[in-house]
Short mmCIF file of C-alpha atoms in Angstrom, two decimals:
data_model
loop_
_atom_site.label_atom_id
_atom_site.label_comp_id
_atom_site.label_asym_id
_atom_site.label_seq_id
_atom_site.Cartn_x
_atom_site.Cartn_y
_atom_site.Cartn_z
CA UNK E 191 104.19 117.22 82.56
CA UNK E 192 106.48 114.95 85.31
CA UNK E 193 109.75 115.90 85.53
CA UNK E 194 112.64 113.57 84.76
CA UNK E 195 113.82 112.96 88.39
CA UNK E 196 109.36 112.38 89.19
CA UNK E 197 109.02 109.91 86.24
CA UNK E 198 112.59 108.22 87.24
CA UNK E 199 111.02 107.41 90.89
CA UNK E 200 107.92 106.22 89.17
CA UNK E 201 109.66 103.95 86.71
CA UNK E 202 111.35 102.65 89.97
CA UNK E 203 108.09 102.27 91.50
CA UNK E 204 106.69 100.13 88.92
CA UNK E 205 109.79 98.03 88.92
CA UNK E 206 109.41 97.28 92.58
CA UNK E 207 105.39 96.69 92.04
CA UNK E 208 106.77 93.41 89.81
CA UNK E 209 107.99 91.75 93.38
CA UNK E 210 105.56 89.25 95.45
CA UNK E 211 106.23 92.44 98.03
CA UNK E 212 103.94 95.25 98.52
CA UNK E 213 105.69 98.45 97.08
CA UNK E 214 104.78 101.80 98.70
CA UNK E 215 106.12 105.23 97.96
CA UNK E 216 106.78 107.58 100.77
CA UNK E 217 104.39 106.06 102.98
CA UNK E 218 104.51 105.56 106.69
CA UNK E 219 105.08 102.23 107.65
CA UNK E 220 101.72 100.48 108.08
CA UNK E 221 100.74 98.60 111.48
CA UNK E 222 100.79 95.28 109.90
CA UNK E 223 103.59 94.24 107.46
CA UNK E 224 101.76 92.04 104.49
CA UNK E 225 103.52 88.55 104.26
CA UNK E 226 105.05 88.53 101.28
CA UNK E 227 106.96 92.17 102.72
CA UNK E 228 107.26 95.38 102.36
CA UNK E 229 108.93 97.64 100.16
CA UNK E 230 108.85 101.27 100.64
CA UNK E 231 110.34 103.62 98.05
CA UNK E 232 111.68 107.20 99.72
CA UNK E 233 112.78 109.45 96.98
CA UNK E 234 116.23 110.69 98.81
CA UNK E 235 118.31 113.59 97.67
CA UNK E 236 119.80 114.31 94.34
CA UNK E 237 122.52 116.10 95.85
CA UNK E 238 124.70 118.70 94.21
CA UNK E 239 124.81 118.20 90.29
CA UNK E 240 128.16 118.48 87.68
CA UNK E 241 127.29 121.00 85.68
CA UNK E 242 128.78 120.96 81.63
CA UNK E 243 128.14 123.52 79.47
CA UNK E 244 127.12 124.05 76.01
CA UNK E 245 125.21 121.86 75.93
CA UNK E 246 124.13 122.72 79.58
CA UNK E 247 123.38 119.66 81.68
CA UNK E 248 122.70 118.64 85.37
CA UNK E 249 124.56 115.52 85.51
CA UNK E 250 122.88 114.00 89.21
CA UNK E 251 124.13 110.96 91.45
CA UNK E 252 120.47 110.60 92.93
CA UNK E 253 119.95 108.94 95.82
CA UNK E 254 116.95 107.31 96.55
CA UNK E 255 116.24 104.67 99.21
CA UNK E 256 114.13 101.04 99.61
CA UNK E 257 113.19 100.27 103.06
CA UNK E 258 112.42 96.82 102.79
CA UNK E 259 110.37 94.99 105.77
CA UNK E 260 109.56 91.04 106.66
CA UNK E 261 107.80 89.85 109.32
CA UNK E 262 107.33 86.52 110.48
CA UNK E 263 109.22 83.41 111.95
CA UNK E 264 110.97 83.11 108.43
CA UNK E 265 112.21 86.55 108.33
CA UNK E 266 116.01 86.21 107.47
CA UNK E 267 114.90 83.51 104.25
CA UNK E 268 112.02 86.06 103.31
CA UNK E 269 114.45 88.79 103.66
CA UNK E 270 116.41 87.58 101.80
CA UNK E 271 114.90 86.50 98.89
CA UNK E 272 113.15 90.15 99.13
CA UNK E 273 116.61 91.94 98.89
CA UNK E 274 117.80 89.29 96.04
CA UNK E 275 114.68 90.02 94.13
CA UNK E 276 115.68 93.78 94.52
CA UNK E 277 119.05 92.78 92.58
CA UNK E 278 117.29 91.02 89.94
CA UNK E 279 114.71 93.92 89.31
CA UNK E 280 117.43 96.72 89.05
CA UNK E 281 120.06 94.20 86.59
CA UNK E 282 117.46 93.80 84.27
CA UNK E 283 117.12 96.87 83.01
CA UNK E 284 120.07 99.42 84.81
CA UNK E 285 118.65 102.53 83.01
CA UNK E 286 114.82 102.30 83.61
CA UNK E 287 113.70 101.96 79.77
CA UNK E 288 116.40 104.37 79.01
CA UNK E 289 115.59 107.56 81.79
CA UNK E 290 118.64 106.60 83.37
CA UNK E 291 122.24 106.38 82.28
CA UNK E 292 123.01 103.90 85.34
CA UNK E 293 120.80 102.29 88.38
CA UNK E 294 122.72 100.29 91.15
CA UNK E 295 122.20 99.51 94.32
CA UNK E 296 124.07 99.30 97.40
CA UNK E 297 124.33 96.96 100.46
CA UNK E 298 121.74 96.83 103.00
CA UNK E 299 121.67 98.16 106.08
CA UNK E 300 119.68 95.87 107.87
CA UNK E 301 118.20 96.33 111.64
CA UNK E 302 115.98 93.91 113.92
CA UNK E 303 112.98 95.46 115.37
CA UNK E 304 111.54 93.49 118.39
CA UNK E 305 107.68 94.29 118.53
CA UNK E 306 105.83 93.48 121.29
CA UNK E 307 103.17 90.76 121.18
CA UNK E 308 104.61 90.04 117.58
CA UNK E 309 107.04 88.16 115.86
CA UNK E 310 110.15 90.62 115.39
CA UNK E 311 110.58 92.69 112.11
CA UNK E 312 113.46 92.66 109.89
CA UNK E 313 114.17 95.58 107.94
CA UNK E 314 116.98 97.18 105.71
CA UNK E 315 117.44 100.31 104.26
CA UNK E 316 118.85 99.96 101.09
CA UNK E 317 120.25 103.10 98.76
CA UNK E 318 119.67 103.42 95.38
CA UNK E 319 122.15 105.55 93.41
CA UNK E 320 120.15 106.83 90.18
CA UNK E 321 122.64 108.36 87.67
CA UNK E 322 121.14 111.26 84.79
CA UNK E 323 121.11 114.41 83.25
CA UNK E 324 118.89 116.86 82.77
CA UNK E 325 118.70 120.39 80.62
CA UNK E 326 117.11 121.85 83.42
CA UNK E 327 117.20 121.17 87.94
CA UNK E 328 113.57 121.65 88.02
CA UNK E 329 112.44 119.71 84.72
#
């Protein structure tokens, strides 16, 4: 049996799978960035949890983080429709079928990387805050 925070990243996962853009989870980045891009889920920290009791409850601000990757002579129009598609994904359904009490994302950071021989990459790394509770840390 997943726990909540495992089938939270793998809801995410599916919901980034919907995009033109290869999604990946924890993966290295590969030598050659597909066309469409590259989205790259890292599961992040869920950092120190409010605790209520009775009821107990882990109440987590999880973030998790989307490395997203274009390549190509179009990059900043790819990359841009990649990150807007991103938005769209996460607005149309902010708690994940319901595993979630709130899903938002923040703004990009977004880096050039020059590779030699090749056309440059463009590449962001954008943080997703995942907001639940849980009876228990480890379930």
């Amino acid at each position: 049996m997943s726990s909540l925070r495992e089938t939270i990243l793998a809801a995410l996962l599916a919901r980034l799978s919907a995009l033109p853009a290869t999604a990946l989870r924890g993966e290295v980045l590969p030598e050659r960035v597909p066309a469409e891009g590259l989205l790259i889920l890292r599961d992040g920290e869920p950092g120190e949890p409010e605790v209520t009791l009775s009821p107990l409850r882990y109440h987590y601000q999880h973030q998790a983080e989307i490395e997203a990757v274009v390549q190509g002579a179009a990059r900043d129009a790819a990359f841009d429709t990649l990150t807007a598609g991103i938005g769209s994904v996460l607005a149309a359904d902010r708690t994940l079928g319901g595993l979630c009490d709130w899903v938002e994302a923040e703004a990009p950071r977004v880096v050039d990387l020059p590779v030699e021989g090749a056309a440059s990459l463009k590449a962001a790394v954008i943080p997703v805050l995942l907001h639940y509770s849980t009876a228990d840390p480890l379930g």
